[in-house]
PDB file of C-alpha atoms in Angstrom:
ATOM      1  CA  UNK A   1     100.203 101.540 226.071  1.00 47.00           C
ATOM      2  CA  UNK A   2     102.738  98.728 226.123  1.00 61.00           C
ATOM      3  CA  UNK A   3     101.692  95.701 228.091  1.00 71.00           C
ATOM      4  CA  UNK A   4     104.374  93.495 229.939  1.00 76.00           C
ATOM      5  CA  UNK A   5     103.381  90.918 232.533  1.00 68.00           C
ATOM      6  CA  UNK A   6     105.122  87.752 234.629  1.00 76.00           C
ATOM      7  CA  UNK A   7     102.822  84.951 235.131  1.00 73.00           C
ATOM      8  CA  UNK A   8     103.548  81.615 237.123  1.00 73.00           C
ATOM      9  CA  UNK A   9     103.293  78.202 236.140  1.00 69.00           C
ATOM     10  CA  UNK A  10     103.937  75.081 237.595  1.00 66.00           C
ATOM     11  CA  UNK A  11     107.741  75.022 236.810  1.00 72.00           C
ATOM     12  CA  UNK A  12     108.482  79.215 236.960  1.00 76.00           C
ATOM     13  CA  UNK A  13     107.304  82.079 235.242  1.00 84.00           C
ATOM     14  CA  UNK A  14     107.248  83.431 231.881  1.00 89.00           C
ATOM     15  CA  UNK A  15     106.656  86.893 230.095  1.00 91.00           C
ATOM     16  CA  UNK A  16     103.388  88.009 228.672  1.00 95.00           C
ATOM     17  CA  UNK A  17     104.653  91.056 225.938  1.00 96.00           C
ATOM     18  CA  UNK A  18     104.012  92.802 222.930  1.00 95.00           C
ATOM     19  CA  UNK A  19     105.043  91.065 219.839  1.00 96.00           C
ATOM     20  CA  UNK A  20     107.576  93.362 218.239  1.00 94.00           C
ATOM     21  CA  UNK A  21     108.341  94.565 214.750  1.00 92.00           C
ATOM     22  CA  UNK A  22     111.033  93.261 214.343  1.00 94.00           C
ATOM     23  CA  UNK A  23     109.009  89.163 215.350  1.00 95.00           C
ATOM     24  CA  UNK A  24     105.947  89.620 212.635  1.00 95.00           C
ATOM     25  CA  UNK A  25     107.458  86.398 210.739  1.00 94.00           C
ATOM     26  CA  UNK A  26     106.800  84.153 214.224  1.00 96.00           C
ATOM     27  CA  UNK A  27     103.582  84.612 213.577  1.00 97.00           C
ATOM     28  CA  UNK A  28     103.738  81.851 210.691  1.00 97.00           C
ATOM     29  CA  UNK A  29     105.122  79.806 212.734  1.00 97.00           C
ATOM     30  CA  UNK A  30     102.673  79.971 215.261  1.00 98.00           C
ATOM     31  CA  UNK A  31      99.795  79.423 213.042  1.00 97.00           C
ATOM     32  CA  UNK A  32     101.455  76.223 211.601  1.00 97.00           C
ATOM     33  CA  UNK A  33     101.155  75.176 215.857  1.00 96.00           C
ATOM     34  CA  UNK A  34      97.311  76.372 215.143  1.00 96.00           C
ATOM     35  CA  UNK A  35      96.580  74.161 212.773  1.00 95.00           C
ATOM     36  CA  UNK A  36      94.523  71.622 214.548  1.00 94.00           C
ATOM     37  CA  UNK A  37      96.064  67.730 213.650  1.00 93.00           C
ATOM     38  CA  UNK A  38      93.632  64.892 215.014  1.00 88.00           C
ATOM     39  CA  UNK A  39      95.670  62.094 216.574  1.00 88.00           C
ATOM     40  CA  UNK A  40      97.219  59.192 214.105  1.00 92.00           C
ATOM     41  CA  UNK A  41      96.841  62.016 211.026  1.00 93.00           C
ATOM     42  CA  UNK A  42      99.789  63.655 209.284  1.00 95.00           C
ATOM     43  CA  UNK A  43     100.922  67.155 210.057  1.00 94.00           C
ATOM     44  CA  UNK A  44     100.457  69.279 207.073  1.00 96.00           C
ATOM     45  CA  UNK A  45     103.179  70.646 205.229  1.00 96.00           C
ATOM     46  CA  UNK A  46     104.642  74.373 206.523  1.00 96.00           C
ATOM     47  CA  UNK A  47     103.811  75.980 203.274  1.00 96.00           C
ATOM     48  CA  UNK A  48     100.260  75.202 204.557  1.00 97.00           C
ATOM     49  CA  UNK A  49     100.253  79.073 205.733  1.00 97.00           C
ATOM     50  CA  UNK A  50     100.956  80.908 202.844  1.00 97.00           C
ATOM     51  CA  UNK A  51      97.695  79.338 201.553  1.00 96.00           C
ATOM     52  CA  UNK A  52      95.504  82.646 200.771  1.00 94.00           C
ATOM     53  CA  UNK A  53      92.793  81.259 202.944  1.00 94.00           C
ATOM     54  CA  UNK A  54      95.766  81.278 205.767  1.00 95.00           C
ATOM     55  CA  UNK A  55      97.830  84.634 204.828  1.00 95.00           C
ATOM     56  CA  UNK A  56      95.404  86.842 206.000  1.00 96.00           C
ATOM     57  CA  UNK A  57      96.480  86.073 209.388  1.00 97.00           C
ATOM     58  CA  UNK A  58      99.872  87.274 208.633  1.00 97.00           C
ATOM     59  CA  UNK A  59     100.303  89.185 205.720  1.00 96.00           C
ATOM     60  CA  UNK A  60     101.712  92.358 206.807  1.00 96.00           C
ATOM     61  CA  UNK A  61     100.292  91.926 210.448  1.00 97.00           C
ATOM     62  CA  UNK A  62     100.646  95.140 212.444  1.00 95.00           C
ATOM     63  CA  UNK A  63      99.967  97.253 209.579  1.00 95.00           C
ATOM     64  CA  UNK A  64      96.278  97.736 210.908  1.00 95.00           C
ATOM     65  CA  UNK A  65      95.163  99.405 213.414  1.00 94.00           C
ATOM     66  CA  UNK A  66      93.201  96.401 214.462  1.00 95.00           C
ATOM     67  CA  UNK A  67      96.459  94.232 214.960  1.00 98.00           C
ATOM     68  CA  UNK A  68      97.006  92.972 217.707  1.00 97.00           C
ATOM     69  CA  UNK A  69      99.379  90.436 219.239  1.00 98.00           C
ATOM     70  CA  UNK A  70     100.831  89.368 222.887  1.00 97.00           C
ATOM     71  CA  UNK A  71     103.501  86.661 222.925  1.00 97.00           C
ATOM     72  CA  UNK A  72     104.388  84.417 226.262  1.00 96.00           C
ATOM     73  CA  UNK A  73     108.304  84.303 226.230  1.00 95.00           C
ATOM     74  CA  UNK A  74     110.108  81.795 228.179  1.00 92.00           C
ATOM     75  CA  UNK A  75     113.868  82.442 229.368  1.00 89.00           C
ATOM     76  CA  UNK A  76     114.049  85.169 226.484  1.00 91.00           C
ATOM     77  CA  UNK A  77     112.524  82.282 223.953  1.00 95.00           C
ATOM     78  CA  UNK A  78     109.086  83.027 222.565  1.00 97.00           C
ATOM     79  CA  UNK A  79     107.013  79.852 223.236  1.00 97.00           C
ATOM     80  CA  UNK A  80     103.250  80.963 222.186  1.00 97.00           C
ATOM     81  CA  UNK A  81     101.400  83.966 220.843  1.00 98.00           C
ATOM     82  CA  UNK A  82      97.571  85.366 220.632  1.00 98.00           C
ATOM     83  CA  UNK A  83      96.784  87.075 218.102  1.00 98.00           C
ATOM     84  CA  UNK A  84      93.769  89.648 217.028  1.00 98.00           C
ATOM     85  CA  UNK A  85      92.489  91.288 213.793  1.00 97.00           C
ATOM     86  CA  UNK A  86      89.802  92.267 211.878  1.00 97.00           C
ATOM     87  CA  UNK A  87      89.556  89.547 208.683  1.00 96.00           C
ATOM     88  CA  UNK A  88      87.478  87.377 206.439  1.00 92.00           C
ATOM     89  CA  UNK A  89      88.312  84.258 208.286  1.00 93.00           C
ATOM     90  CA  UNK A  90      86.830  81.018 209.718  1.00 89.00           C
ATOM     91  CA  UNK A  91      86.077  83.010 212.522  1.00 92.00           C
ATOM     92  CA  UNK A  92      84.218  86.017 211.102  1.00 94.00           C
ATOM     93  CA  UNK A  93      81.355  87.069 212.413  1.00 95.00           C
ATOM     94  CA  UNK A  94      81.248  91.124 211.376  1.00 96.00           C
ATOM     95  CA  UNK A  95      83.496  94.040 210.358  1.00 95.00           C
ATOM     96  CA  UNK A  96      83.436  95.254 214.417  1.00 97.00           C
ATOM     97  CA  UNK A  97      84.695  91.929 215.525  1.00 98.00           C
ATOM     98  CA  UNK A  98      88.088  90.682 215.540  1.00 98.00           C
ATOM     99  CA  UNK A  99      89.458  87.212 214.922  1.00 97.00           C
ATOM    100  CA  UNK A 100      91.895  85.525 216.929  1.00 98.00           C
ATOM    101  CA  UNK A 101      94.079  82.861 216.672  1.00 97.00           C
ATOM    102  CA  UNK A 102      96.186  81.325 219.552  1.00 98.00           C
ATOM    103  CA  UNK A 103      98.924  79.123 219.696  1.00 97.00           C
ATOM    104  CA  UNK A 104     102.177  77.778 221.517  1.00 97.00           C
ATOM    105  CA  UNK A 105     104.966  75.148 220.785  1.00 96.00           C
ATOM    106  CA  UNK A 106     103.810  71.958 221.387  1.00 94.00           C
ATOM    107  CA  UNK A 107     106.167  71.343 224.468  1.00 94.00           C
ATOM    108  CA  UNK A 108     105.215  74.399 226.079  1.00 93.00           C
ATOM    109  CA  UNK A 109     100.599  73.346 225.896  1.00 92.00           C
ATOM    110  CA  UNK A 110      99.101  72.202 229.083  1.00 89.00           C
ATOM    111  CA  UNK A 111     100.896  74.627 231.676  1.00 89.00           C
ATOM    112  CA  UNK A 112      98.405  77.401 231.861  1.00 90.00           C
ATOM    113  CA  UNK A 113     100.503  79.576 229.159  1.00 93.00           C
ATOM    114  CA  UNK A 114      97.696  79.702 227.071  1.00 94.00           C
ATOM    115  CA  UNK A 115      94.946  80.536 229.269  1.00 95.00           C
ATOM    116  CA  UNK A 116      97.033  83.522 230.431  1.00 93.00           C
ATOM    117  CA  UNK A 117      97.955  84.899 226.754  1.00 95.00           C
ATOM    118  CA  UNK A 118      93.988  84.470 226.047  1.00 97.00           C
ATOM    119  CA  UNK A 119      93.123  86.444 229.196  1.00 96.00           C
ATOM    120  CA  UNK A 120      95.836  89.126 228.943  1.00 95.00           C
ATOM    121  CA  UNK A 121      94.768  89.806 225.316  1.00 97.00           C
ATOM    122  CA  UNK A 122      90.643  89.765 226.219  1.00 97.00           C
ATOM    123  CA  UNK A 123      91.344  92.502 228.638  1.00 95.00           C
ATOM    124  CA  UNK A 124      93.427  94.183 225.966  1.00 96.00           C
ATOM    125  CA  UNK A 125      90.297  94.127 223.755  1.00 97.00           C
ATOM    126  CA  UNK A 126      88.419  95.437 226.385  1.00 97.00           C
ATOM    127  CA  UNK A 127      90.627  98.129 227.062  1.00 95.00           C
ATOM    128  CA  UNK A 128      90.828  98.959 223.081  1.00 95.00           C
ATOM    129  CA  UNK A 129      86.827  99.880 223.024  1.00 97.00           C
ATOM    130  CA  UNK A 130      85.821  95.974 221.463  1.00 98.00           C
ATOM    131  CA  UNK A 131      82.905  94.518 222.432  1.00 98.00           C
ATOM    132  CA  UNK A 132      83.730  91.032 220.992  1.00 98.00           C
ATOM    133  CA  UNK A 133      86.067  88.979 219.759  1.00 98.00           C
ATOM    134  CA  UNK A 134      85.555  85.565 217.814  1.00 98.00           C
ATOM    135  CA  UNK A 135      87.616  82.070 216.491  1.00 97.00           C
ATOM    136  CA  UNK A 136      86.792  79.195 214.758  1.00 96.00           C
ATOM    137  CA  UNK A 137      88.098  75.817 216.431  1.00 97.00           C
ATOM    138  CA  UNK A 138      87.416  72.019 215.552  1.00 95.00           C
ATOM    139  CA  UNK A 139      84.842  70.338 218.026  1.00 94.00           C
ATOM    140  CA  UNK A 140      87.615  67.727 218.777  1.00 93.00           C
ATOM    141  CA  UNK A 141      90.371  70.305 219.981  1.00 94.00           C
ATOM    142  CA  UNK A 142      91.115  70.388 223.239  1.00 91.00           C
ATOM    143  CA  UNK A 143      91.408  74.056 223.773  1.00 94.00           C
ATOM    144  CA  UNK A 144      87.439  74.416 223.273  1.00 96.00           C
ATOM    145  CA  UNK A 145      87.136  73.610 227.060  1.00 95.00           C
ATOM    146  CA  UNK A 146      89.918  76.753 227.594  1.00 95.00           C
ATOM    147  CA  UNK A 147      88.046  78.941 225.276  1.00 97.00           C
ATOM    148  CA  UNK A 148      84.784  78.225 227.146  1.00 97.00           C
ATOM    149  CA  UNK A 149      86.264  78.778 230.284  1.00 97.00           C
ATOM    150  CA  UNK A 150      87.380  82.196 229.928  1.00 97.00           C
ATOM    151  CA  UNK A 151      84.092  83.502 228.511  1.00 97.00           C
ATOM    152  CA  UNK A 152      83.770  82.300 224.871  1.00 98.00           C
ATOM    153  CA  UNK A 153      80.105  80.440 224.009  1.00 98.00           C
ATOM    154  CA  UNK A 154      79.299  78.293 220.880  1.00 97.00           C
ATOM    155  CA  UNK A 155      77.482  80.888 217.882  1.00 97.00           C
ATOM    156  CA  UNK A 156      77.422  78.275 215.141  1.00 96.00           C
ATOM    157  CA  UNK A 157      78.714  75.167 214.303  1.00 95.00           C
ATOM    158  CA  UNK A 158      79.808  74.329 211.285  1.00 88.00           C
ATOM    159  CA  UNK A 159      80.503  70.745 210.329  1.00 88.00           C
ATOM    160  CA  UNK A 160      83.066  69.644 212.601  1.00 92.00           C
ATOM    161  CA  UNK A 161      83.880  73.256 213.650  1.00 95.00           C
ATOM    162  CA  UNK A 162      82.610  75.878 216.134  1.00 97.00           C
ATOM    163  CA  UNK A 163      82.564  79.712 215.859  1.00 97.00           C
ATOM    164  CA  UNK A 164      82.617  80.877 219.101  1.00 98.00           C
ATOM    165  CA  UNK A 165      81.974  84.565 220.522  1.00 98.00           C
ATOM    166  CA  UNK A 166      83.450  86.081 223.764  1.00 98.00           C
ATOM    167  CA  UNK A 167      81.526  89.202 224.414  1.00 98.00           C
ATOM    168  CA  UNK A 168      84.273  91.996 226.343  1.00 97.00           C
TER     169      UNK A 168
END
């Protein structure tokens, strides 16, 4: 079932749609926007995400049956994507449960884009049979108060992360 949506914000609207085959490699750029980076600290290099604790995000995404990704496109531009799969990652918490990761261009954060990816790809879940779906986010992002508003509670913290649960 292919899933295509047009969501306002305050300046327009934008496109909630598959990612395609032909985008996979966007996805490395959108996990580069995941990494967290506390203000007055460096940005990491880009060759941060080929990092074996950061490829399995990636590698070969949409290979799995458990792959999963919307993207939010902006006159025709892809400006954020959500992403789901089943991986040992920050945010496991079982072989049932998928991982996701979320991100958007920096000039594109703080217009509701986000929160509409994350709730277009929980009802996806839903839809797909899963009963829950986790992340793992530093205490001091700002997106924990977006995660916790559409559903996701606090499993475990972990030094200066939490792994958070949203039950579909």
């Amino acid at each position: 079932m292919s899933r295509e949506f047009v969501c306002d914000y305050g300046k327009g609207s934008f496109r909630i749609r598959e990612l395609r085959e032909n985008e996979t490699e966007l996805l490395k750029d959108f996990l580069y926007e995941a990494i967290f980076v506390p203000d007055g600290e460096e940005p990491p290099d880009r060759g941060i995400v080929e990092q074996p604790e950061l490829k399995v995000y990636t590698e070969d995404f949409g290979a799995r049956e458990d792959d999963h990704c919307l993207v939010a496109e902006l006159e025709g531009r892809p400006v954020g994507a959500v992403w789901t799969r089943i991986m040992n990652d920050y945010g496991h918490v079982d072989d049932d449960t998928p991982s996701l990761a979320i991100s958007l261009y920096p000039e594109f954060r703080g217009r509701g884009i986000g929160t509409q990816l994350l709730k277009n790809m929980l009802a996806l879940l839903r839809e797909r049979g899963y009963q829950s779906v986790s992340l793992s986010v530093q205490r001091a992002n700002y997106a924990v108060k977006m995660y916790r508003d559409v559903g996701f509670s606090i499993r475990e913290e972990k030094d200066d992360e939490y792994l958070m649960v949203c039950a579909l």
